[in-house]
Coordinates of C-alpha atoms in Angstrom, one line a residue:
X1 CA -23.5 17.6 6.5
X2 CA -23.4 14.6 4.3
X3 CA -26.4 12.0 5.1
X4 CA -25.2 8.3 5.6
X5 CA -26.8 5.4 3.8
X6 CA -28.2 2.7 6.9
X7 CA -24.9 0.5 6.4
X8 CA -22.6 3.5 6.4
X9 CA -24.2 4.9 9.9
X10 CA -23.6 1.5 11.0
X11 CA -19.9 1.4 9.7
X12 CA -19.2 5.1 11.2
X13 CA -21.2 4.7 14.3
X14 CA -18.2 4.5 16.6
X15 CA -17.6 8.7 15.3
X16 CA -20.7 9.8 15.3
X17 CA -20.0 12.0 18.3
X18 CA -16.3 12.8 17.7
X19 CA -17.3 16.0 17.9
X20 CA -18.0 16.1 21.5
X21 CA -14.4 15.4 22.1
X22 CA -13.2 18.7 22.3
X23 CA -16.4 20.0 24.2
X24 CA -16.1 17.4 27.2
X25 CA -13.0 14.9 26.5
X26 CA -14.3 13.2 30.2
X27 CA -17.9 12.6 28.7
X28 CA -16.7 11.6 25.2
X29 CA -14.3 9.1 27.3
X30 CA -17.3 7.8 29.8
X31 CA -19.4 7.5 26.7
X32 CA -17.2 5.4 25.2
X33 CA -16.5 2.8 28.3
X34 CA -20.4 2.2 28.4
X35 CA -20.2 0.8 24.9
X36 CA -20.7 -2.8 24.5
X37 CA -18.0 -3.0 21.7
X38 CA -15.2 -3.7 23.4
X39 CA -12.9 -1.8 21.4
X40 CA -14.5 1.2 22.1
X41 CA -15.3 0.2 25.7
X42 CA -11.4 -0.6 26.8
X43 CA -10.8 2.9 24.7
X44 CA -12.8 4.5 26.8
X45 CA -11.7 3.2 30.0
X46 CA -7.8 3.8 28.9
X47 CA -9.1 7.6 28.3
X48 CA -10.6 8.1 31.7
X49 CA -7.5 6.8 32.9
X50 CA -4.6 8.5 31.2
X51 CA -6.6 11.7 31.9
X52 CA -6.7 10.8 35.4
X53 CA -10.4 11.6 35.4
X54 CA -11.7 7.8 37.0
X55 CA -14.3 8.7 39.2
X56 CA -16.0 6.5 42.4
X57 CA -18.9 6.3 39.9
X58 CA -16.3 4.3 37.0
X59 CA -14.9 1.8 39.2
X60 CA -17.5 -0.8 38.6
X61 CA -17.3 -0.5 34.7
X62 CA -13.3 -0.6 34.9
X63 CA -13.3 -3.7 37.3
X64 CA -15.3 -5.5 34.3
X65 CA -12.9 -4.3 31.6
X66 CA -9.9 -5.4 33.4
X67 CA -11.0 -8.5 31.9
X68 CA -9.0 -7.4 29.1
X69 CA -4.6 -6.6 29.7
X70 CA -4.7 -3.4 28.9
X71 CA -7.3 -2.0 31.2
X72 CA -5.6 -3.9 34.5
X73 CA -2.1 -2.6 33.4
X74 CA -3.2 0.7 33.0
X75 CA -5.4 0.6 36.2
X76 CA -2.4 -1.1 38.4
X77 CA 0.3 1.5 37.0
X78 CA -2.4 4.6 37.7
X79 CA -3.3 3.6 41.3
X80 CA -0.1 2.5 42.3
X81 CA 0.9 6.2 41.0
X82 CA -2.0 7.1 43.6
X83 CA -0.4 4.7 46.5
X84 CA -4.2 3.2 46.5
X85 CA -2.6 0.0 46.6
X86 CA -5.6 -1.4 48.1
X87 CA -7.1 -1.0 43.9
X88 CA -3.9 -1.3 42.8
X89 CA -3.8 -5.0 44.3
X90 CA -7.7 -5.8 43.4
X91 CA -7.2 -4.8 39.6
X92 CA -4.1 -6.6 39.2
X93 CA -5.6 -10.4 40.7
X94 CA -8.4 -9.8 37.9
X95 CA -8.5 -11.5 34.3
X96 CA -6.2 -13.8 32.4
X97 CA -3.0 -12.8 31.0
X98 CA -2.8 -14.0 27.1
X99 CA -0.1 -12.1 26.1
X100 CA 1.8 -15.1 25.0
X101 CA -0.8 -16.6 23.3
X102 CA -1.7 -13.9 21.5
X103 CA 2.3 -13.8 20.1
X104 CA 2.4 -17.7 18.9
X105 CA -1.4 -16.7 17.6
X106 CA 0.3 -13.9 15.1
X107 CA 3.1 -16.1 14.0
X108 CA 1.1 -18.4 13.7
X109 CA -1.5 -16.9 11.7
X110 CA 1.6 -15.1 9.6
X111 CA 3.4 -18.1 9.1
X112 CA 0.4 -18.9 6.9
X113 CA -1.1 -16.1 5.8
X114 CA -4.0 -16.2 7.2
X115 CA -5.0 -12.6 7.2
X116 CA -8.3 -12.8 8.9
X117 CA -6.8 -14.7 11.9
X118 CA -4.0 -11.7 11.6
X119 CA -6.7 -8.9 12.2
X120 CA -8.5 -11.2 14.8
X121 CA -4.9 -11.3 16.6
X122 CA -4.2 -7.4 16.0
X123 CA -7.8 -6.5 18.0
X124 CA -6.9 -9.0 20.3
X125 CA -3.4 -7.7 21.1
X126 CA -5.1 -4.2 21.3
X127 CA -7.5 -5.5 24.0
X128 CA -4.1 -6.4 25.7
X129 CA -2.1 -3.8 25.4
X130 CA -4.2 -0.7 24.4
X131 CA -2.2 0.6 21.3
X132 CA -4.3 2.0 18.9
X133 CA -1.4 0.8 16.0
X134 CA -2.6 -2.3 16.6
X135 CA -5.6 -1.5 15.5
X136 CA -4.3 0.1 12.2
X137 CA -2.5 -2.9 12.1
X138 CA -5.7 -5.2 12.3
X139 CA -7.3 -2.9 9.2
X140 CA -4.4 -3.6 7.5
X141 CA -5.2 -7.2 7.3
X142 CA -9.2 -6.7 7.0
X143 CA -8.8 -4.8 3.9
X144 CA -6.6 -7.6 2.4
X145 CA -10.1 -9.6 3.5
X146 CA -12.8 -7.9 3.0
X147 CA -11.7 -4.7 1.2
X148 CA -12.1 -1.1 2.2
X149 CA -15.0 -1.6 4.2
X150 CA -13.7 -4.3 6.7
X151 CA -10.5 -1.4 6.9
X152 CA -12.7 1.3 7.7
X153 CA -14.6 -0.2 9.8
X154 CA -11.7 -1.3 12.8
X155 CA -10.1 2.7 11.3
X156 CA -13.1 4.6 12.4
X157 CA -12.9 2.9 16.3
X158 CA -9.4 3.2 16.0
X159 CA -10.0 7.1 15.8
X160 CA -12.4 7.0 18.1
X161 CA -10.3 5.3 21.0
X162 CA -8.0 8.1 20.2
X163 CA -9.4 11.6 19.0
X164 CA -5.7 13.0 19.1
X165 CA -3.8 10.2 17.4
X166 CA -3.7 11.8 13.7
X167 CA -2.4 8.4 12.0
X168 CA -5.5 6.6 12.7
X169 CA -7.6 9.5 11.3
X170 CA -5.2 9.9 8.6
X171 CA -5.3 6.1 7.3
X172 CA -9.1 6.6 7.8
X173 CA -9.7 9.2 5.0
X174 CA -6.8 7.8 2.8
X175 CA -8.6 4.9 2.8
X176 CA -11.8 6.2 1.9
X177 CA -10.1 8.8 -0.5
X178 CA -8.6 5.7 -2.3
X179 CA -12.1 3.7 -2.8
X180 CA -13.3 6.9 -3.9
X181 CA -16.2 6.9 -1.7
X182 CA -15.9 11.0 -1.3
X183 CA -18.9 11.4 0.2
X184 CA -18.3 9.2 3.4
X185 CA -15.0 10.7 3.1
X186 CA -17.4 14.2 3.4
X187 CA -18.8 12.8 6.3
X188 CA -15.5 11.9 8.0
X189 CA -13.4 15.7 8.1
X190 CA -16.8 16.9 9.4
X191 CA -16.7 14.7 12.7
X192 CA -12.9 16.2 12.8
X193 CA -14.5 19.9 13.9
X194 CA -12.5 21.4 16.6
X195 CA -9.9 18.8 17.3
X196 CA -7.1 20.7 16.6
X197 CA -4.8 17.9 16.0
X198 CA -6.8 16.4 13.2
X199 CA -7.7 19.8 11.8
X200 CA -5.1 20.4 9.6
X201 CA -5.1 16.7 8.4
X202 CA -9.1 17.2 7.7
X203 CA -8.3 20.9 5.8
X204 CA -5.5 19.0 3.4
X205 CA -8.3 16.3 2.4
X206 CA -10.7 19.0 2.2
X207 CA -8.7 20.3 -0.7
X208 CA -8.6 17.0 -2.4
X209 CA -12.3 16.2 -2.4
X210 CA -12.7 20.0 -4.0
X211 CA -9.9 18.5 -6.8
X212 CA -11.8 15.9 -7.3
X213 CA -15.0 17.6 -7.8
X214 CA -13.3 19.1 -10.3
X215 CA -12.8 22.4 -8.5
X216 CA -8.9 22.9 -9.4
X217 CA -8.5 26.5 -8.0
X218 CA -10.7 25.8 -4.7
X219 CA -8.1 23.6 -3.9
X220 CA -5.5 25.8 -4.7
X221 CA -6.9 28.3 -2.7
X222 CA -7.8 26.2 0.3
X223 CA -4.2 24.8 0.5
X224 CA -2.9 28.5 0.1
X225 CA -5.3 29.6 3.2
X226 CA -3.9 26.3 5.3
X227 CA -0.3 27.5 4.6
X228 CA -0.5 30.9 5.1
X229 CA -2.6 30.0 8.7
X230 CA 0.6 27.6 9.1
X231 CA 3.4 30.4 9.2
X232 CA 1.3 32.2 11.5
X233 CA 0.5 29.6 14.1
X234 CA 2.6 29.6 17.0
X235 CA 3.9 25.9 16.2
X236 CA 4.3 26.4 12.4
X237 CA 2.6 23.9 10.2
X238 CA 3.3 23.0 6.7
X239 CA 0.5 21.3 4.0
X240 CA 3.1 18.6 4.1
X241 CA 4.3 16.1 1.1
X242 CA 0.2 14.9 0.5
X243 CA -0.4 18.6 0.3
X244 CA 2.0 19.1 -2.5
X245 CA 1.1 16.7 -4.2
X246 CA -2.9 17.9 -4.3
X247 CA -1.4 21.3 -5.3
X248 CA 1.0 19.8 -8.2
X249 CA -2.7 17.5 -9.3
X250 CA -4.3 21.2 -9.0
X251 CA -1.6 23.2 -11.4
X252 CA -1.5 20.2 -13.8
X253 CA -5.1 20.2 -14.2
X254 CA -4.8 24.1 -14.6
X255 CA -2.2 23.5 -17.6
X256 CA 0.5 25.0 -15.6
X257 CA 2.7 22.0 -16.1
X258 CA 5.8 23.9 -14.2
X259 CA 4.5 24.4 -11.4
X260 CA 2.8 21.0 -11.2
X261 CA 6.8 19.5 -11.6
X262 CA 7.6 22.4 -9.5
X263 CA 5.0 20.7 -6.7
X264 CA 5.8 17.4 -7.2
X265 CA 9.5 17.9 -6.9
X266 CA 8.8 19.6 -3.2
X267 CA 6.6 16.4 -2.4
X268 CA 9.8 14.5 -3.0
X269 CA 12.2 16.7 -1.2
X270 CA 9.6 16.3 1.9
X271 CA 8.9 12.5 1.7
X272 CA 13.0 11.7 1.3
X273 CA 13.4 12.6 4.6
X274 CA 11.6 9.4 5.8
X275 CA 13.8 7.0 3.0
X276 CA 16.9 5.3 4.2
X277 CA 19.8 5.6 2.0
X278 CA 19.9 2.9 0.0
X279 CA 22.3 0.5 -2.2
X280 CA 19.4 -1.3 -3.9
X281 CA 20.6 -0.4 -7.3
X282 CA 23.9 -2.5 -6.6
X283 CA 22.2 -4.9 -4.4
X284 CA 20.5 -6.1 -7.9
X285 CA 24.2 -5.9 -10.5
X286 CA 25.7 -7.6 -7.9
X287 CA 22.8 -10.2 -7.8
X288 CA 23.0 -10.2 -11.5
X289 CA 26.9 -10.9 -12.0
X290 CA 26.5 -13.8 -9.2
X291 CA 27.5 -17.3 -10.9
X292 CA 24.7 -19.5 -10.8
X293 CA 25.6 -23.3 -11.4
X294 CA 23.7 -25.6 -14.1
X295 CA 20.5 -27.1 -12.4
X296 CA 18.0 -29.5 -13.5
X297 CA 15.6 -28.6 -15.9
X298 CA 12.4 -27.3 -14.0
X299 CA 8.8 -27.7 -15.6
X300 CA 6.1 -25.0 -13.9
X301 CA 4.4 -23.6 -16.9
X302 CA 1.3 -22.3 -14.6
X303 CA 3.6 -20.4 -12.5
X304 CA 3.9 -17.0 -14.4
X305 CA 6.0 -13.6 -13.5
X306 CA 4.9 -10.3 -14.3
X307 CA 7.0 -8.0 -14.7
X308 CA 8.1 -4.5 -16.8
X309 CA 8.7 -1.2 -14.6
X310 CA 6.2 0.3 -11.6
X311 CA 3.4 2.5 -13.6
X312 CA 3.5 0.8 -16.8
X313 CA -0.1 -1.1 -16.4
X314 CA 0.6 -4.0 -14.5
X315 CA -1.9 -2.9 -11.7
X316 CA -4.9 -2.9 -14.0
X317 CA -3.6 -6.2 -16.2
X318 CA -3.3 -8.3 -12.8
X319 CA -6.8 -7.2 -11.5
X320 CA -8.1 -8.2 -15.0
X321 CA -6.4 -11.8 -14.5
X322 CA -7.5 -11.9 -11.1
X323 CA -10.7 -11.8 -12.0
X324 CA -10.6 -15.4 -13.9
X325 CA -11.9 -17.8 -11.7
X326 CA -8.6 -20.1 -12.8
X327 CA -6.1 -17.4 -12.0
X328 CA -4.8 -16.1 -8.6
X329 CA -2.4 -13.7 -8.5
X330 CA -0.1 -12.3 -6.1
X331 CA 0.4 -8.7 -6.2
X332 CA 3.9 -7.2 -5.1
X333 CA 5.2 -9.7 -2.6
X334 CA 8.4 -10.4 -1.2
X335 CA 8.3 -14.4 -3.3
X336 CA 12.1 -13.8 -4.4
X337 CA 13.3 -12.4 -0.9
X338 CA 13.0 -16.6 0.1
X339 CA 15.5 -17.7 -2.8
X340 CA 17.9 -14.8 -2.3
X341 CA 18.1 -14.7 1.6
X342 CA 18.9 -18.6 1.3
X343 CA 21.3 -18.0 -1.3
X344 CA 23.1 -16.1 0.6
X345 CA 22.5 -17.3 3.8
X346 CA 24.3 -20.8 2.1
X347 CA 27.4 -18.8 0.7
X348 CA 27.7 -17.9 4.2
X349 CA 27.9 -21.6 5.1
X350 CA 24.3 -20.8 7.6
X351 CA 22.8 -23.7 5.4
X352 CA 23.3 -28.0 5.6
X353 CA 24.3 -27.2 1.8
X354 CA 27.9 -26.1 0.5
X355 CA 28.4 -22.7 -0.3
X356 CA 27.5 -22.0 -3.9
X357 CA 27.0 -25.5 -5.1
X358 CA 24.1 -26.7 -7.5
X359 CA 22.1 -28.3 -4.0
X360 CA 22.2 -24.4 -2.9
X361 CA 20.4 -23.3 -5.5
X362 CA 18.4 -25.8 -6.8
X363 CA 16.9 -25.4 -2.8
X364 CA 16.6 -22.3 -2.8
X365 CA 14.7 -22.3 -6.4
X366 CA 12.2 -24.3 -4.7
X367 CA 12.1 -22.2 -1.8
X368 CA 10.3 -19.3 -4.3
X369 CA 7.7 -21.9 -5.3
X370 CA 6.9 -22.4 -2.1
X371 CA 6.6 -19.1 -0.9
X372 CA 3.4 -19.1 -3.7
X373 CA 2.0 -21.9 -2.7
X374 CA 1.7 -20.7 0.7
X375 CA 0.0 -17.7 -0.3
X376 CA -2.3 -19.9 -2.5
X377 CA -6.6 -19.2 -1.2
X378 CA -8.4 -18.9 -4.3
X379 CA -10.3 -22.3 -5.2
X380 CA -10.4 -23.3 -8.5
X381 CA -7.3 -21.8 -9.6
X382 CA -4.1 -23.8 -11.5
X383 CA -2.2 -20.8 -12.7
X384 CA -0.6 -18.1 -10.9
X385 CA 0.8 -14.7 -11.6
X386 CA 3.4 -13.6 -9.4
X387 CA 3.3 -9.2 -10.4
X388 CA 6.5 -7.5 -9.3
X389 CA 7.1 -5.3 -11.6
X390 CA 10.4 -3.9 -10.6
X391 CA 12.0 -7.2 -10.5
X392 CA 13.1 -7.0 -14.0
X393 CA 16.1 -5.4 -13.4
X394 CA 17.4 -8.7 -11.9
X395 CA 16.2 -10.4 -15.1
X396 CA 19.9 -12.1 -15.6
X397 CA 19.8 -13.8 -12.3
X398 CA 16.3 -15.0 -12.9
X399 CA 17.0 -16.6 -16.4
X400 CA 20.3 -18.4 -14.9
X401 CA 18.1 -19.7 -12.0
X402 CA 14.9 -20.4 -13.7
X403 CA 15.7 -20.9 -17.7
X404 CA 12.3 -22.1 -18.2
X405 CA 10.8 -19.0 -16.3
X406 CA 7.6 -17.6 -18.1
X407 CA 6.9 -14.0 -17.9
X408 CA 3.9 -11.3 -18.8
X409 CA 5.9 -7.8 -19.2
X410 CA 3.8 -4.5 -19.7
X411 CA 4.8 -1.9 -21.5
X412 CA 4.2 2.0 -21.3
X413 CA 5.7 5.0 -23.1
X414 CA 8.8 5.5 -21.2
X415 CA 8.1 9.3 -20.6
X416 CA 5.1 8.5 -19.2
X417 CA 6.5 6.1 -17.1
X418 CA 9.1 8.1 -15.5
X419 CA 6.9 11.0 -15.0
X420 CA 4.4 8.6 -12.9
X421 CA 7.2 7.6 -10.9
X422 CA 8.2 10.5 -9.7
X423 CA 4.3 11.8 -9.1
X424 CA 3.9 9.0 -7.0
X425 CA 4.3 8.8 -3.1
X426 CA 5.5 5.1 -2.4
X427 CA 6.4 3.4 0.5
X428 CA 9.6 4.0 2.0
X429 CA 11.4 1.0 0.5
X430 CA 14.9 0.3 -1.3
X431 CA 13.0 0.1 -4.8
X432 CA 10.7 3.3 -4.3
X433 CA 13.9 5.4 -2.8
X434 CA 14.6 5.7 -6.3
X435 CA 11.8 7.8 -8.0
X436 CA 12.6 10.5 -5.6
X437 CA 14.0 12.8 -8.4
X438 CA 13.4 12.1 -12.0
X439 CA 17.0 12.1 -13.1
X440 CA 17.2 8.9 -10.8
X441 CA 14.1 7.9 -11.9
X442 CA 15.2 7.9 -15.6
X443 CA 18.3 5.8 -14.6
X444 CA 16.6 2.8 -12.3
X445 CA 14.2 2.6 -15.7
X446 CA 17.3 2.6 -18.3
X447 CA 19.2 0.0 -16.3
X448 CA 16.3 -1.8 -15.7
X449 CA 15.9 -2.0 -19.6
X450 CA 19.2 -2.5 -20.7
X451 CA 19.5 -6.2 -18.2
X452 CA 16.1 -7.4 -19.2
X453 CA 16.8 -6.9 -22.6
X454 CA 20.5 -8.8 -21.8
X455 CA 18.8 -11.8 -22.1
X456 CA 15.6 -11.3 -23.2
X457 CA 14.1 -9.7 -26.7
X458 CA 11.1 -8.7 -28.1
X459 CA 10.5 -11.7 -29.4
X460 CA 11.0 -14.3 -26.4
X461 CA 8.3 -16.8 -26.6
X462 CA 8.8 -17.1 -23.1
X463 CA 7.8 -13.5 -22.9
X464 CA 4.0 -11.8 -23.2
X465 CA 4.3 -8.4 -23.8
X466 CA 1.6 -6.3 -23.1
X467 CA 1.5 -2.6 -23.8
X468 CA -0.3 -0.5 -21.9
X469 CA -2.4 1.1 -24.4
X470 CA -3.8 -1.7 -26.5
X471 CA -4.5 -2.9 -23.1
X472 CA -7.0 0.4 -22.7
X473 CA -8.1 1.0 -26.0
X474 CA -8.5 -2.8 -26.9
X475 CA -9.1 -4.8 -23.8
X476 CA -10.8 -7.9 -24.9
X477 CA -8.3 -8.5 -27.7
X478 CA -5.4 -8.3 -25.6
X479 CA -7.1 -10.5 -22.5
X480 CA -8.1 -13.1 -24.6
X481 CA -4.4 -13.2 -26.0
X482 CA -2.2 -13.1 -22.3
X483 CA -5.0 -15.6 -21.4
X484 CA -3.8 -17.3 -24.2
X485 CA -0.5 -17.4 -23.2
X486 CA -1.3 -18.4 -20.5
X487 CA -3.3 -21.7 -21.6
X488 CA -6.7 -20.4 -20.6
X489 CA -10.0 -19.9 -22.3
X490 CA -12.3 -16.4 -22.1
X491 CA -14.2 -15.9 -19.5
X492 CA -16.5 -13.0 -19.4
X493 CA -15.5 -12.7 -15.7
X494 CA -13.0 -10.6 -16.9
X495 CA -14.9 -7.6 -18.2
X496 CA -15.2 -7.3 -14.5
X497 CA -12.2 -6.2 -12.9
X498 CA -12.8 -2.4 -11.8
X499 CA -16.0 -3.7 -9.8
X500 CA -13.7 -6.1 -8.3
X501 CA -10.9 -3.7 -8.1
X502 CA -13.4 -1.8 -5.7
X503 CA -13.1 -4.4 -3.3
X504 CA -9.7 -6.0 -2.8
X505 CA -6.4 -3.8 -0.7
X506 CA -5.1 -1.2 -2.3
X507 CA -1.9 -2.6 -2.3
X508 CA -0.5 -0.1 -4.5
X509 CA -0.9 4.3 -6.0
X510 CA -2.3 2.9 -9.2
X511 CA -5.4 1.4 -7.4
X512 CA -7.2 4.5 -7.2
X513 CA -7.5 4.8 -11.5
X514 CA -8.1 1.4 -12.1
X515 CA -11.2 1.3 -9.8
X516 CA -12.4 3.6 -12.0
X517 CA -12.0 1.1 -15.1
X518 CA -11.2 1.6 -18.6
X519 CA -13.6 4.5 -18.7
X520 CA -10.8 7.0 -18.0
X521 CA -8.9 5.9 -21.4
X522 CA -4.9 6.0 -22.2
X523 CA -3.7 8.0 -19.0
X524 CA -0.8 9.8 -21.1
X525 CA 0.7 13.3 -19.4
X526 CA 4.5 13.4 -21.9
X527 CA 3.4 15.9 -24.2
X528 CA 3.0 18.7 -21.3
X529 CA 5.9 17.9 -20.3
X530 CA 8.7 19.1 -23.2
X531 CA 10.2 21.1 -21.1
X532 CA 11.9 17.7 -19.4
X533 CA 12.1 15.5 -21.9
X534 CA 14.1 17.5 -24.5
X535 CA 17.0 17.7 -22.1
X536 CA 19.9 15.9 -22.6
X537 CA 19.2 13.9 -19.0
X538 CA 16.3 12.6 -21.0
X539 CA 18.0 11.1 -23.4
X540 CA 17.7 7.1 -22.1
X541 CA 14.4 7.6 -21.7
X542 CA 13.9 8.8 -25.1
X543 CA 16.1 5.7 -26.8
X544 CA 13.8 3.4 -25.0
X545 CA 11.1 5.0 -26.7
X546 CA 12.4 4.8 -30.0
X547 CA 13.3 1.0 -29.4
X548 CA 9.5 0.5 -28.3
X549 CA 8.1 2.0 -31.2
X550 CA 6.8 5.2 -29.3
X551 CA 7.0 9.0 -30.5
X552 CA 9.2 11.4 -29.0
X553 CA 10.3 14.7 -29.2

């Protein structure tokens, strides 16, 4: 079993008997409710009592916890189930009932992005209510804080409370899977022994730390044995769309590039089930044909978009400009959403201004100013870099609205690009619906081409191109010249940006390689890969190549 560092048995305290779950789920539970954490303590208490296993002996432990809302409710609904209404009576006249301060506390603490009052409100409302998404909720919003290990940290109670809730333990070694920190990872599927319904979560991460201890057919061979256990089980199990896509890593890193499509293409098939269908594609054209009046001229030179296609680099260039001590940046938020919504809230006449008039959208211009500046934390910056990358394909509305707009757009071999697409498993989202298959894939990244370069070219001086391989093999050269653009002098802080990488959200797939630096080199997978790019389906793909200077086929 892997041995924890002093600050990692601290951080993984709260599973340090997991295992004892599945011996004695009453003991684990009482355990638990002892704890002075009070996380742990209400999860224990809600245990004993959905089990129905509250002994005389509990009662004095669960009349201190009803303190908090979601021991009394659960105690009040289990003895009045009893007819003891003489406890069901006593538990309800104890504690305070917050629950509406705790919902003006999250919109509050929302409305201004405060996301360390956010995870204070999440373990609060947990406390209330006893649902463990809250707490998943709450290491959303620590990670965004204080990185992977403030997540990890609220994840590993969160399994705790709940042994048989897979999510928790699923976001728990995802997490650590993402930081890279395999041996805590290690440590975490061993604490999963004998609970069958984290099991065959644990078995499918067992396979990737083998992967990525470079042990290519282990993991083939581990994923194999799940599956074949899988048909056999009386409730059939699959290895799911995360297994897939270790087995299509696996095969690539075999050379059998087939197979690894072959993989990839089932990981797809299994995660569209969970996408919505979606009209995002004519969302944007219709966006793009919309008649924007003439506006005033607008002068916000330190307020910089960037932009290009998802996988082409951005994730590692935006960490780098992060890490100058004048830059903040904003990494795939929803800034635009509050100019478009009021757009088109006004053409519905839901605004005080007239529908589609120059008011309307000189307002709602401002309104996407403003939804930066209320993200703003960092001190000591002036210039900031809002990266959303597939926003280029509405790059005609943008110019209309914002002439003056000033842009960073990273550029990757388009083959490459597609094919990390489609490898990826994003969030179910309009956008991401897209990368699904590669033949859509190749069509979202030709249109989104084709209106950027409508009213942009290669050489826009309101336009920093930065392609993604000078970026790796020349790094300094092409900082010092984006920070350029952007009016800033060098700063060594720069260098930097994996260790720092290491410590903010992974907000997005690419997080995982840029952690690791620029030690890993150009990440370029086309040339395996002839057997999909030669096709005629292909052939936007490879014209965007040819117009960016790239080899093909």
């Amino acid at each position: 079993m892997t041995e924890l560092a002093l600050q990692d048995e601290t951080l993984f305290a709260p599973i340090a008997g997991l295992r004892d779950f599945s011996v004695d789920g009453h003991r684990y539970y009482r355990v638990l409710a002892a704890s002075d954490d009070p996380i742990l303590s209400v999860g224990g208490i809600l245990g004993l009592i959905e089990r129905d296993a509250v002994q005389h002996g509990d009662l004095p432990r669960l009349r201190e916890l009803c303190r908090h809302g979601a021991v009394r409710r659960r105690a009040f609904n289990h003895f009045t189930r009893l007819s003891d209404h003489i406890l069901a009576a006593e538990v309800a006249a104890l504690g305070p009932d917050t629950v509406k301060d705790l919902e003006k506390a999250s919109i509050e603490a929302r409305s201004r992005n405060d996301n360390g009052k956010q995870r204070d409100v999440e373990i609060a409302k947990y406390l209330a209510w006893g649902e463990v998404g809250m707490l998943r909720n709450a290491a959303t919003s620590a990670e965004l804080v204080e990185g992977w290990r403030g997540s990890v940290q609220i994840l590993a109670k969160a399994v705790a409370v709940r042994p048989d809730a897979p999510k928790a333990f699923s976001t728990l070694a995802t997490t650590l899977e993402s930081a890279r920190q395999y041996d805590l990872l290690e440590y975490v599927l061993s604490q999963a022994v004998g609970i069958e319904m984290l099991e065959l979560q644990a078995d499918v991460f067992r396979a990737g730390v083998r992967l990525a201890a470079g042990d290519a057919e282990g993991c083939l061979s581990q994923l194999k044995e799940l599956e074949d256990r899988g048909r056999a089980a009386p409730r059939q199990y699959s290895i799911g769309a995360a297994g897939e896509q270790l087995r299509a890593k696996a095969h690539y890193k075999l050379g059998r590039y087939r197979e690894a499509f072959r993989s990839y293409a089932s990981m797809n098939t299994i995660d569209a089930a969970s996408f919505e269908p979606t009209s995002y594609i004519a969302d944007c054209l219709t966006r793009n044909a919309q008649a924007v009046p003439p506006l005033p001229a607008l002068d916000r030179p330190n307020y910089v978009m960037m932009l290009g296609f998802p996988r082409s680099g951005t994730t590692m260039l935006e960490n780098a400009l992060a890490a100058h001590p004048r830059v903040e940046t904003f990494e795939e938020v929803p800034s635009i959403h509050a100019t478009t919504s009021y757009i088109d809230r006004g053409n519905k006449g839901q605004t005080e201004h007239e529908p589609r008039s120059a008011a309307l959208y000189f307002e709602a211009r401002e309104r996407y100013f403003s939804a930066l500046d209320r993200l703003r934390q960092k001190n000591g910056a002036d210039t900031y870099v809002d990266k959303l990358p597939i926003r280029s394909l509405i790059a005609p509305f943008m110019k209309h609205l914002i002439p003056s707009q000033r842009f960073i757009f990273s550029i990757r071999h388009p083959y490459d690009v597609a094919l990390s697409c489609f490898q990826q498993r994003f969030g179910a989202n309009p956008a991401m619906a897209n990368f699904l298959n590669l033949l859509d894939t190749i069509r979202i990244y030709d249109l989104t081409m084709t209106e950027w370069f409508k009213v942009h070219s290669l050489d826009d001086p309101s336009v920093h191109y930065v392609r993604y391989d000078d970026l790796v093999t020349d790094f300094e050269t092409v900082m010092r010249s984006t920070l350029g653009f952007l009016g800033l002098d060098w700063n060594p802080a720069v260098l930097e940006f994996a260790e720092r990488a290491s410590e903010r959200a992974n907000r997005t797939p690419s997080y995982q390689k840029v952690r690791q630096g620029l030690s890993l080199g150009i990440q370029t997978y086309w040339r395996n890969y002839d057997f999909l790019f030669t096709q005629a389906e292909a052939a936007p793909l490879t014209k965007w190549a040819k117009f960016f200077g790239y080899e093909t086929f």
